[in-house]
Short mmCIF file of C-alpha atoms in Angstrom, two decimals:
data_model
loop_
_atom_site.label_atom_id
_atom_site.label_comp_id
_atom_site.label_asym_id
_atom_site.label_seq_id
_atom_site.Cartn_x
_atom_site.Cartn_y
_atom_site.Cartn_z
CA MET T 1 19.72 -29.44 9.84
CA GLY T 2 16.02 -29.27 9.27
CA GLU T 3 15.76 -26.25 11.63
CA LEU T 4 18.71 -24.48 9.95
CA GLN T 5 17.08 -25.06 6.51
CA GLN T 6 13.78 -23.73 7.81
CA ARG T 7 15.47 -20.55 9.27
CA THR T 8 17.38 -20.03 5.99
CA THR T 9 14.19 -20.44 4.06
CA LEU T 10 12.41 -17.96 6.23
CA TRP T 11 15.24 -15.55 5.99
CA LEU T 12 15.23 -15.72 2.22
CA LEU T 13 11.51 -15.30 2.07
CA ARG T 14 11.71 -12.21 4.37
CA LYS T 15 14.46 -10.67 2.13
CA ALA T 16 12.27 -11.46 -1.00
CA GLY T 17 9.29 -9.95 0.67
CA GLY T 18 11.33 -6.88 1.66
CA ILE T 19 12.52 -6.49 -1.95
CA LEU T 20 8.95 -6.66 -3.29
CA ALA T 21 7.82 -4.24 -0.62
CA ILE T 22 10.55 -1.73 -1.52
CA LEU T 23 9.69 -1.99 -5.27
CA ALA T 24 5.96 -1.51 -4.54
CA ILE T 25 6.51 1.46 -2.38
CA ILE T 26 8.91 3.25 -4.61
CA LEU T 27 7.22 2.53 -7.90
CA GLY T 28 3.78 3.04 -6.33
CA THR T 29 4.79 6.47 -4.98
CA ALA T 30 6.42 7.56 -8.12
CA GLY T 31 3.42 6.32 -10.19
CA VAL T 32 0.88 8.01 -7.96
CA TRP T 33 2.85 11.21 -8.10
CA SER T 34 2.98 11.02 -11.89
CA TYR T 35 -0.67 10.20 -12.07
CA LEU T 36 -1.83 12.98 -9.83
CA ARG T 37 0.30 15.44 -11.80
CA ASP T 38 -0.63 14.34 -15.30
CA ALA T 39 -3.94 12.55 -15.05
CA VAL T 40 -5.90 15.84 -14.65
CA ASP T 41 -5.43 16.87 -18.26
CA ILE T 42 -4.32 13.66 -20.01
CA GLU T 43 -7.86 12.53 -20.81
CA GLY T 44 -8.84 16.01 -21.93
CA LYS T 45 -5.90 16.06 -24.36
CA ARG T 46 -6.83 12.62 -25.62
CA GLN T 47 -10.33 13.75 -26.28
CA GLU T 48 -9.05 16.91 -28.04
CA VAL T 49 -6.84 14.82 -30.33
CA MET T 50 -9.74 12.40 -31.04
CA GLN T 51 -12.00 15.38 -31.91
CA VAL T 52 -9.38 16.70 -34.22
CA LEU T 53 -8.87 13.25 -35.92
CA THR T 54 -12.64 12.76 -36.16
CA GLY T 55 -13.05 16.15 -37.86
CA GLU T 56 -10.19 15.35 -40.26
CA ARG T 57 -11.69 12.11 -41.15
CA HIS T 58 -15.08 13.64 -41.69
CA ARG T 59 -13.49 16.14 -44.07
CA LEU T 60 -11.64 13.41 -45.88
CA MET T 61 -14.85 11.46 -46.33
CA GLU T 62 -16.63 14.52 -47.69
CA ALA T 63 -13.83 15.10 -50.13
CA LYS T 64 -13.85 11.53 -51.27
CA ALA T 65 -17.57 11.60 -51.60
CA ARG T 66 -17.28 14.71 -53.96
CA VAL T 67 -14.52 13.13 -55.99
CA GLU T 68 -16.57 9.88 -56.45
CA GLU T 69 -19.54 11.96 -57.46
CA ARG T 70 -17.53 13.91 -59.96
CA LYS T 71 -15.86 10.73 -61.30
CA ALA T 72 -19.20 9.12 -61.77
CA ALA T 73 -20.53 12.13 -63.72
CA GLU T 74 -17.46 12.21 -65.87
CA GLN T 75 -17.74 8.38 -66.44
CA ARG T 76 -21.32 8.95 -67.53
CA GLU T 77 -20.39 11.85 -69.85
CA LEU T 78 -17.54 9.75 -71.27
CA GLY T 79 -19.95 7.04 -72.14
CA GLN T 80 -22.17 9.60 -73.91
CA GLN T 81 -19.21 11.05 -75.84
CA GLN T 82 -18.07 7.60 -76.92
CA GLN T 83 -21.72 6.86 -78.04
CA ARG T 84 -21.62 10.09 -80.11
CA VAL T 85 -18.32 9.15 -81.75
CA ALA T 86 -19.84 5.69 -82.68
CA ILE T 87 -23.01 7.29 -84.13
CA ALA T 88 -20.98 9.78 -86.12
CA THR T 89 -18.72 7.10 -87.42
CA ARG T 90 -21.63 5.06 -88.65
CA GLY T 91 -23.25 8.10 -90.37
CA ILE T 92 -20.08 8.87 -92.18
CA ARG T 93 -19.79 5.28 -93.35
CA THR T 94 -23.29 5.28 -94.64
CA ILE T 95 -22.84 8.47 -96.62
CA ASP T 96 -19.67 7.00 -98.02
CA GLU T 97 -21.56 3.98 -99.20
CA LEU T 98 -24.18 6.12 -100.96
CA GLU T 99 -21.67 7.98 -103.07
CA SER T 100 -20.56 6.40 -106.46
CA PRO T 101 -16.98 5.68 -107.10
CA TRP T 102 -16.94 8.22 -109.96
CA GLN T 103 -18.06 10.94 -107.64
CA ARG T 104 -15.54 9.94 -104.98
CA TRP T 105 -12.57 10.19 -107.38
CA PHE T 106 -13.75 12.83 -110.06
CA GLY T 107 -16.44 14.66 -108.25
CA GLY T 108 -19.85 15.40 -109.45
CA GLY T 109 -23.12 16.90 -108.31
CA ASP T 110 -23.96 16.61 -104.63
CA LYS T 111 -27.29 15.10 -104.68
CA GLY T 112 -29.26 15.53 -101.51
CA GLY T 113 -26.37 17.52 -99.59
CA LEU T 114 -24.48 14.35 -98.54
CA GLY T 115 -21.27 16.14 -98.53
CA ALA T 116 -22.33 18.74 -96.14
CA ARG T 117 -23.91 16.10 -93.96
CA ARG T 118 -20.81 14.12 -93.92
CA ALA T 119 -18.73 17.22 -92.82
CA ASP T 120 -21.05 17.81 -89.94
CA LEU T 121 -20.81 14.32 -88.79
CA ALA T 122 -17.02 14.43 -89.04
CA LYS T 123 -16.93 17.67 -86.97
CA LEU T 124 -19.23 16.11 -84.48
CA ARG T 125 -17.02 13.04 -84.16
CA SER T 126 -13.88 15.00 -83.78
CA ALA T 127 -15.49 17.19 -80.95
CA ALA T 128 -16.70 13.99 -79.22
CA GLU T 129 -13.32 12.29 -79.50
CA LEU T 130 -11.60 15.43 -78.07
CA ARG T 131 -14.03 15.55 -75.17
CA ALA T 132 -13.65 11.89 -74.48
CA LYS T 133 -9.83 12.27 -74.23
CA GLU T 134 -10.24 15.15 -71.83
CA LEU T 135 -12.64 13.05 -69.68
CA GLY T 136 -10.13 10.18 -69.69
CA GLU T 137 -7.37 12.38 -68.37
CA ASN T 138 -9.71 13.80 -65.76
CA LEU T 139 -10.66 10.21 -64.69
CA LYS T 140 -6.99 9.39 -64.14
CA ILE T 141 -6.60 12.48 -61.94
CA GLU T 142 -9.74 11.51 -59.94
CA ASP T 143 -8.20 8.10 -59.36
CA TYR T 144 -5.02 9.56 -58.13
CA THR T 145 -6.99 11.86 -55.89
CA LEU T 146 -9.01 9.04 -54.36
CA GLU T 147 -5.86 6.99 -53.77
CA GLY T 148 -4.37 9.98 -51.87
CA LEU T 149 -7.63 10.38 -49.89
CA ASP T 150 -7.55 6.70 -48.88
CA VAL T 151 -3.95 6.85 -47.78
CA ALA T 152 -4.80 10.06 -45.63
CA MET T 153 -7.83 8.26 -44.13
CA GLY T 154 -5.72 5.15 -43.40
CA LYS T 155 -3.22 7.41 -41.40
CA VAL T 156 -6.07 9.03 -39.48
CA ASP T 157 -7.70 5.66 -38.74
CA ARG T 158 -4.36 4.19 -37.46
CA ARG T 159 -3.90 7.26 -35.10
CA MET T 160 -7.47 6.89 -33.83
CA GLY T 161 -7.03 3.15 -33.36
CA LEU T 162 -3.85 3.84 -31.38
CA LEU T 163 -5.65 6.23 -29.07
CA GLN T 164 -8.59 3.91 -28.56
CA SER T 165 -6.36 0.86 -27.87
CA THR T 166 -3.73 2.38 -25.64
CA GLU T 167 -2.30 0.18 -22.82
CA PRO T 168 -3.86 0.37 -19.36
CA ILE T 169 -3.00 3.53 -17.43
CA VAL T 170 -1.50 1.48 -14.49
CA VAL T 171 0.94 -0.27 -16.89
CA ARG T 172 1.81 3.08 -18.50
CA TYR T 173 2.48 4.77 -15.23
CA ALA T 174 4.37 1.85 -13.83
CA LYS T 175 6.68 1.86 -16.82
CA SER T 176 7.11 5.59 -16.57
CA ALA T 177 7.82 5.32 -12.83
CA TRP T 178 10.31 2.55 -13.35
CA ILE T 179 12.22 4.61 -16.05
CA LYS T 180 12.32 7.69 -13.70
CA THR T 181 13.15 5.87 -10.48
CA ARG T 182 15.20 2.82 -11.44
CA ALA T 183 18.41 4.34 -10.13
CA TYR T 184 16.88 5.02 -6.73
CA VAL T 185 15.27 1.63 -6.70
CA ILE T 186 18.48 -0.23 -7.27
CA THR T 187 20.22 1.93 -4.63
CA ALA T 188 17.51 1.29 -2.08
CA LEU T 189 17.50 -2.46 -2.79
CA ALA T 190 21.24 -2.58 -2.45
CA ALA T 191 21.17 -0.67 0.82
CA TRP T 192 18.47 -2.90 2.13
CA LEU T 193 20.24 -6.06 1.15
CA LEU T 194 23.73 -5.09 2.00
CA GLY T 195 23.28 -2.40 4.53
CA PRO T 196 22.55 -4.59 7.55
CA LEU T 197 25.46 -6.84 6.77
CA LEU T 198 27.91 -3.98 6.22
CA GLY T 199 26.64 -2.16 9.35
CA LYS T 200 27.06 -5.27 11.45
CA LEU T 201 30.50 -5.98 9.98
CA LEU T 202 31.55 -2.47 10.96
CA LEU T 203 30.15 -2.65 14.48
CA TYR T 204 31.55 -6.09 15.12
CA PHE T 205 35.10 -5.80 13.71
CA VAL T 206 35.73 -2.05 14.10
CA VAL T 207 33.75 -0.62 16.98
CA ALA T 208 33.34 -3.59 19.38
CA PRO T 209 36.97 -4.45 19.80
CA PRO T 210 38.18 -1.15 21.43
CA VAL T 211 35.05 -1.07 23.52
CA SER T 212 35.90 -4.58 24.82
CA ARG T 213 39.41 -3.49 25.69
CA GLY T 214 38.21 -0.44 27.73
CA ARG T 215 38.57 -0.03 31.44
CA PRO T 216 35.89 -1.82 33.41
CA ILE T 217 33.31 -0.36 35.66
CA ARG T 218 33.47 -1.11 39.36
CA PHE T 219 31.17 0.42 41.96
CA SER T 220 32.78 -0.76 45.17
CA ASP T 221 36.12 -2.20 46.30
CA LYS T 222 34.46 -4.28 48.97
CA PRO T 223 33.30 -7.75 47.81
CA ALA T 224 29.68 -8.52 48.90
CA THR T 225 30.03 -11.78 50.59
CA GLY T 226 26.83 -11.77 52.64
CA VAL T 227 24.28 -11.80 49.68
CA ARG T 228 22.22 -14.99 49.77
CA VAL T 229 20.06 -16.19 46.92
CA SER T 230 17.33 -18.93 47.17
CA ALA T 231 16.63 -21.45 44.60
CA SER T 232 14.20 -20.26 41.93
CA ASN T 233 10.74 -21.75 41.72
CA ALA T 234 7.45 -21.10 39.97
CA ALA T 235 5.72 -20.54 43.38
CA LEU T 236 7.83 -18.94 46.08
CA ASP T 237 7.01 -18.81 49.76
CA VAL T 238 8.10 -15.64 51.38
CA GLY T 239 8.28 -15.70 55.24
CA LEU T 240 7.47 -12.54 57.13
CA ARG T 241 8.87 -12.22 60.53
CA GLU T 242 7.23 -9.97 63.13
CA GLY T 243 7.67 -6.31 62.22
CA GLU T 244 8.22 -7.01 58.49
CA LEU T 245 6.25 -6.08 55.56
CA LEU T 246 6.15 -7.26 51.96
CA ARG T 247 5.38 -4.95 48.96
CA VAL T 248 4.50 -7.14 45.92
CA LYS T 249 2.88 -6.84 42.50
CA GLU T 250 -0.80 -7.65 42.84
CA THR T 251 -0.65 -9.95 39.86
CA PHE T 252 2.03 -12.09 41.64
CA LEU T 253 0.16 -12.35 45.01
CA GLN T 254 -1.33 -16.01 45.09
CA ALA T 255 -1.95 -16.71 48.75
CA SER T 256 -1.21 -15.21 52.24
CA ASP T 257 -1.88 -16.09 55.82
CA GLU T 258 -4.79 -14.59 57.60
CA GLY T 259 -3.96 -11.88 60.03
CA LEU T 260 -1.62 -9.88 57.81
CA LEU T 261 -2.33 -6.20 57.53
CA LYS T 262 -3.03 -5.33 53.88
CA ARG T 263 -3.22 -2.06 52.07
CA MET T 264 -2.69 -0.54 48.66
CA ARG T 265 0.75 0.83 47.78
CA TRP T 266 0.36 3.03 44.70
CA ILE T 267 4.07 3.12 43.66
CA PHE T 268 7.10 1.20 44.61
CA ASP T 269 9.22 4.12 45.69
CA TRP T 270 8.39 7.85 45.25
CA ARG T 271 12.11 8.65 44.72
CA ILE T 272 11.99 6.72 41.39
CA PRO T 273 8.42 7.28 40.10
CA PHE T 274 9.31 6.92 36.47
CA ALA T 275 11.32 3.83 36.83
CA SER T 276 8.62 2.33 39.05
CA TRP T 277 5.91 3.06 36.56
CA ALA T 278 8.07 1.82 33.59
CA CYS T 279 8.71 -1.49 35.36
CA GLY T 280 5.03 -1.96 36.35
CA LEU T 281 5.85 -1.49 40.03
CA VAL T 282 2.62 0.39 40.65
CA GLU T 283 -0.60 -0.52 42.43
CA LEU T 284 1.25 -2.81 44.74
CA VAL T 285 -0.10 -4.79 47.60
CA GLU T 286 1.54 -4.21 50.93
CA LEU T 287 1.25 -6.98 53.53
CA GLY T 288 2.57 -6.41 56.98
CA ASN T 289 3.08 -8.73 59.86
CA PRO T 290 2.76 -6.50 62.95
CA ALA T 291 4.95 -6.81 65.95
CA GLY T 292 3.47 -8.91 68.68
CA SER T 293 1.56 -11.12 66.18
CA GLY T 294 2.91 -14.22 67.88
CA GLY T 295 4.95 -15.62 65.01
CA ASP T 296 6.00 -15.54 61.43
CA CYS T 297 3.51 -15.50 58.55
CA ARG T 298 3.87 -16.77 55.02
CA VAL T 299 3.04 -15.25 51.61
CA THR T 300 3.01 -17.22 48.37
CA VAL T 301 4.17 -15.44 45.22
CA ALA T 302 3.49 -16.96 41.78
CA SER T 303 2.56 -15.82 38.28
CA SER T 304 -0.92 -16.78 37.00
CA GLU T 305 -0.29 -15.17 33.57
CA ASN T 306 3.02 -16.74 32.56
CA SER T 307 3.89 -20.21 33.61
CA SER T 308 7.55 -19.71 32.57
CA THR T 309 8.11 -17.06 35.23
CA GLU T 310 9.98 -18.23 38.27
CA PHE T 311 10.83 -16.37 41.51
CA SER T 312 13.87 -16.14 43.80
CA LEU T 313 14.37 -14.50 47.10
CA VAL T 314 17.57 -12.47 47.46
CA GLU T 315 18.65 -11.47 51.02
CA VAL T 316 20.92 -8.41 51.22
CA PRO T 317 22.34 -7.96 54.74
CA GLU T 318 23.21 -4.82 56.50
CA GLY T 319 26.45 -3.37 54.91
CA ASP T 320 26.14 -5.11 51.66
CA SER T 321 24.23 -4.10 48.43
CA LEU T 322 23.29 -5.46 45.04
CA ILE T 323 23.00 -3.74 41.61
CA VAL T 324 19.68 -4.85 40.22
CA ARG T 325 17.62 -3.93 37.24
CA PRO T 326 14.17 -2.91 38.58
CA TRP T 327 12.46 -4.54 35.65
CA PHE T 328 12.96 -7.95 37.35
CA ILE T 329 11.79 -6.91 40.81
CA ALA T 330 8.42 -8.49 41.88
CA GLY T 331 8.53 -7.38 45.52
CA VAL T 332 10.62 -6.32 48.46
CA VAL T 333 10.66 -7.29 52.21
CA LEU T 334 11.51 -4.51 54.67
CA ALA T 335 11.30 -3.86 58.35
CA GLN T 336 8.17 -1.86 59.21
CA GLY T 337 9.01 1.86 59.63
CA THR T 338 12.20 1.60 57.42
CA ARG T 339 12.74 2.99 53.96
CA LEU T 340 14.27 1.08 51.17
CA ARG T 341 17.68 2.54 50.38
CA ILE T 342 18.31 2.93 46.63
CA ARG T 343 21.33 4.58 45.17
CA ARG T 344 21.47 5.55 41.52
CA ARG T 345 24.75 5.25 39.79
CA TRP T 346 25.28 7.30 36.61
CA VAL T 347 28.19 6.65 34.34
CA PHE T 348 28.01 9.33 31.64
CA GLY T 349 31.71 9.90 31.81
CA ARG T 350 32.53 6.36 30.53
CA TRP T 351 32.70 5.90 26.77
CA GLN T 352 31.66 2.30 27.07
CA ALA T 353 28.37 3.48 28.44
CA TRP T 354 27.77 5.54 25.29
CA MET T 355 28.64 2.58 23.08
CA THR T 356 26.32 0.18 24.90
CA MET T 357 23.80 2.93 25.70
CA GLN T 358 23.66 2.10 29.40
CA PHE T 359 24.05 5.13 31.62
CA ARG T 360 22.39 4.26 34.92
CA PHE T 361 22.49 1.45 37.47
CA PHE T 362 20.26 0.95 40.57
CA GLU T 363 22.03 -0.26 43.81
CA PHE T 364 19.78 -1.62 46.49
CA GLU T 365 21.49 -1.51 49.98
CA GLY T 366 20.70 -3.82 52.84
CA PRO T 367 19.12 -4.76 55.00
CA CYS T 368 16.29 -5.96 52.60
CA ARG T 369 15.01 -8.92 50.82
CA LEU T 370 14.34 -8.66 47.06
CA VAL T 371 11.76 -10.99 45.32
CA LEU T 372 13.11 -11.34 41.81
CA ALA T 373 11.25 -12.68 38.82
CA GLY T 374 12.91 -14.27 35.80
CA SER T 375 12.02 -16.22 32.70
CA ARG T 376 12.43 -20.02 33.21
CA GLY T 377 14.37 -19.66 36.40
CA ILE T 378 17.14 -17.41 37.97
CA ARG T 379 20.64 -18.67 37.92
CA VAL T 380 23.20 -17.58 40.33
CA GLU T 381 26.84 -17.34 39.06
CA THR T 382 29.35 -17.08 41.78
CA LEU T 383 32.91 -15.89 41.25
CA ALA T 384 35.34 -16.84 43.94
CA LEU T 385 39.08 -16.83 44.14
CA PRO T 386 40.47 -20.33 43.90
CA ALA T 387 42.44 -21.75 46.90
CA ASP T 388 45.59 -22.01 44.76
CA ARG T 389 45.97 -18.89 42.58
CA ILE T 390 48.71 -20.17 40.40
CA SER T 391 47.63 -18.36 37.31
CA GLY T 392 47.46 -15.02 39.17
CA ARG T 393 44.26 -13.96 37.28
CA ASP T 394 40.96 -13.20 38.86
CA PRO T 395 38.06 -15.34 37.97
CA ALA T 396 35.95 -14.06 35.06
CA ARG T 397 32.77 -15.08 33.45
CA ARG T 398 30.68 -13.68 30.68
CA ALA T 399 26.89 -13.85 30.22
CA ASN T 400 24.25 -12.75 27.73
CA GLN T 401 23.50 -9.07 28.07
CA GLN T 402 19.80 -9.41 27.91
CA ALA T 403 19.72 -12.04 30.59
CA ILE T 404 21.50 -10.08 33.36
CA ILE T 405 19.34 -9.35 36.38
CA GLY T 406 21.90 -7.94 38.83
CA PHE T 407 25.37 -8.25 40.25
CA THR T 408 27.31 -7.29 43.40
CA PRO T 409 29.02 -4.02 43.17
CA GLY T 410 32.48 -5.39 43.97
CA LEU T 411 32.66 -7.11 40.58
CA GLU T 412 34.40 -5.42 37.64
CA TYR T 413 31.78 -5.05 34.90
CA ARG T 414 32.40 -4.27 31.17
CA PRO T 415 30.89 -5.10 27.85
CA VAL T 416 32.85 -7.58 25.61
CA ARG T 417 32.27 -8.42 22.02
CA ALA T 418 30.00 -11.42 21.21
CA GLU T 419 31.96 -14.56 20.70
CA THR T 420 31.06 -15.23 17.03
CA PHE T 421 30.01 -12.78 14.33
CA TRP T 422 27.41 -15.26 12.93
CA ALA T 423 25.48 -15.34 16.20
CA TYR T 424 25.39 -11.56 16.28
CA TYR T 425 24.39 -11.28 12.67
CA ARG T 426 21.63 -13.74 12.93
CA GLY T 427 20.22 -12.00 15.98
CA MET T 428 20.92 -14.93 18.30
CA ASN T 429 23.27 -12.88 20.44
CA PRO T 430 23.63 -9.06 20.96
CA LEU T 431 26.69 -7.31 19.99
CA PHE T 432 28.12 -7.23 23.51
CA ASP T 433 28.02 -9.73 26.21
CA GLU T 434 28.67 -8.83 29.98
CA LEU T 435 31.94 -9.78 31.47
CA PHE T 436 32.26 -9.94 35.25
CA VAL T 437 35.69 -10.17 36.84
CA GLY T 438 36.59 -10.56 40.65
CA GLN T 439 34.84 -11.86 43.78
CA GLY T 440 31.10 -11.71 44.01
CA LEU T 441 28.04 -13.12 42.14
CA PHE T 442 25.66 -12.08 39.42
CA LEU T 443 22.18 -13.15 38.68
CA CYS T 444 20.69 -14.01 35.24
CA GLN T 445 17.55 -15.41 33.94
CA ALA T 446 17.66 -18.68 32.14
CA SER T 447 15.76 -17.39 29.10
CA ALA T 448 16.55 -13.80 27.86
CA GLY T 449 13.35 -13.62 25.86
CA GLY T 450 10.91 -14.43 28.64
CA ARG T 451 9.80 -11.04 29.83
CA VAL T 452 9.33 -8.67 26.92
CA GLN T 453 6.67 -6.39 26.07
CA SER T 454 4.00 -7.56 23.72
CA GLY T 455 3.91 -6.08 20.12
CA SER T 456 6.10 -6.20 17.06
CA ARG T 457 9.84 -7.02 17.27
CA PHE T 458 10.78 -3.56 16.42
CA TRP T 459 8.89 -1.92 19.20
CA GLN T 460 10.24 -4.62 21.59
CA PHE T 461 13.74 -3.69 20.50
CA VAL T 462 13.09 0.05 21.00
CA TRP T 463 11.49 -0.45 24.41
CA ARG T 464 14.35 -2.77 25.57
CA GLY T 465 16.86 -0.12 24.47
CA LEU T 466 15.15 2.62 26.32
CA ARG T 467 15.00 0.36 29.50
CA ARG T 468 18.64 -0.47 29.22
CA ALA T 469 19.61 3.19 28.80
CA VAL T 470 18.06 4.21 32.13
CA GLY T 471 19.10 1.09 33.94
CA LEU T 472 15.74 -0.73 34.02
#
């Protein structure tokens, strides 16, 4: 249960990481594009607006200063006019006190010209009062003007404040990118989250069933009964009889008897140069036990780089053959002066081959002995007819597609759908297993993931698919 929870947690974390990565890529790309398109002139426009607002504010301040100066002058003049009114009023009161009641009511001689003086003061007071009233009206207008200027300056100050305190450009462009691309983001996320599930559902329940029911591939009607396979071991002793030679990968050569003739073999077989290079069957060591040497010799094959690799010796007698993926070949034992017989089988005409992307098979004909390498051992699966065939059906056995090393050509071979959808969806099993029916044997390594190229999982998947397509 703990392992299941751990796998589930890791799966959820990978999905969350993928969502964040998709968001970052889409929003970042859109934001960068908007920034590159707009950032060239956006700051210039901002500076232009700031200059216009600064000039407007300066003009408003100058206008306000002029109004305040005019208001101060009018207030001073108003004070002067009010003072004149007061002086004129006191003079008139004094003249009135100097006149006798008889003169005020019945008239009489104007001694000292008081009447004329009083008329002048009355005229002066009237003019001062009129001017004071005008100044009072002007001061009200100035107050309204100053209030309007303050409102205008407030608007300018707010606009300048907004320009100076705008949000960071990253946030602004992120918001803009989200508004412009949110539909694409949601679509991409839905495709990323649901696409693999829908695709695997389609492949498993729609595509795989008719492929599994297709006619099997069979390369020979003759069952190969003479093929012998030794038990696998981390170190394999290969015996060389007189007149035999061994071609083996140099990295697998651990020890050999003295007296063997050694030379460099640049490529496994010049008829399949690409396959030899792709499988690492280059720069081989050829060890020969010459005729007349006086006995058999022994060569030890083992892996010094991967302790999980085990080896097995497969003997293919004259008249028999074995379908083998060259990727698993570590060496071959031949009679000196003979040539390894390899037949390439193409199956372009079978639609199962197009569905499984496997178009070529290599058939190695006897007599020869093949040194095969597999991860954590090589298992031999033998299919033989039972003594009492009551059921009337041929023996059949399925195996993991990635673990298959080889099989005898008399077996019927076809891909069949993985047993459970969950195992396929979680990547624990490929879409198709291999089903073998009839009499014969097939070889498979104990661990399907033992001999894969280094690198990321994606490139491992691509490389494995290419190898499978050309039968390696």
